[in-house]
Steps between C-alpha positions, in 0.01 A plus 500: 500500500441247778305758699297580190424130450374470860275805465357381168433158654315661792286698256435194282365303797281785625716618790485863394528640853824305562632614161416861589682471835798335329525785249477756781797335672730542199742783576637552149391382154769511233304337220269749323275224361452358851434845643227577245342159572511557878359853483216390270423217742505737800250730330283205402510370858391835644219524244384143566493557877314829440772715662434770245661797678820296544487397135465865392790606724718214372416592141637850568826351632539291183433800277764699690748214448402497130417129509310412185240221495350385170153584367493844667431326831616791718307752291181296540551482877565876497163556328327268748663673799399845375144371469515373860618845610203647310735688266282412204628772263862390554401136459322583172804690373735209570246260352486700175883485485482123555248457218717703260827326585392137551586270210320191633169631627385375840127503429417335832671782693327757277159348575571478873619860522188620319289283730663650809405848383143386432260527795326179390828306473370210712246419227759483222634173364860512385595285200749235623638421155739794533633408846881531524622250763804719576261768629265268690571644848456859384174398334377326817573810711310717250207257507488517880516881511221532243296214648504341153431127480797270451492210255616139519803602290655650815454172685654309208807725484584487873256305722730521802532877508185624328243284676471744793421808285229293327354378831487856638348650185126545553465603134626159384260216425440289813577171321849625412549631855410154635738331254775738612415427865538126447836551329610733780396237757696230315803730500467563874411867461159492673316272743176309462312771694576753226358271233189441711454875546526552125237233433269672746 
């Protein structure tokens, strides 16, 4: 419980990398609730740092261990990973199973998945009213893969960890990218030269 408190505190104050390292150092987890929380965080961390192949591999490990994360999180990552591997038919099959089985529809994920399959995905605007904060890092990875513009909602949810994806997204409005750059600078993530380059 004490270890869990430390890790949650690190996450709360934006030290996600330290939290990730701390979780990696745990040899055995006896509390199922803690384990589900840690594994969800690990996947989120890999998605937020854009280590997508590692995230896909780790998702397979969790499925083999039969670890269940709410809101069909692993199934959604499975669909996304199949898309990345260009296994579109398999991704569509799993997606149809998701649509049939999901009680609380994740419309934002549905729209993003359709946008990824659309050749003009960069021109699409996704409705932010349906954004599920628990899925924010999966959404951000999907945005980056599809070169789909990110909104200020991402910056509001997690300015410390989602400012970099916004800064690097050429599809995103420049004013939001500059706002994200200033927040990243204030959080010590980038230097003044990076902000100057973005203004140029």
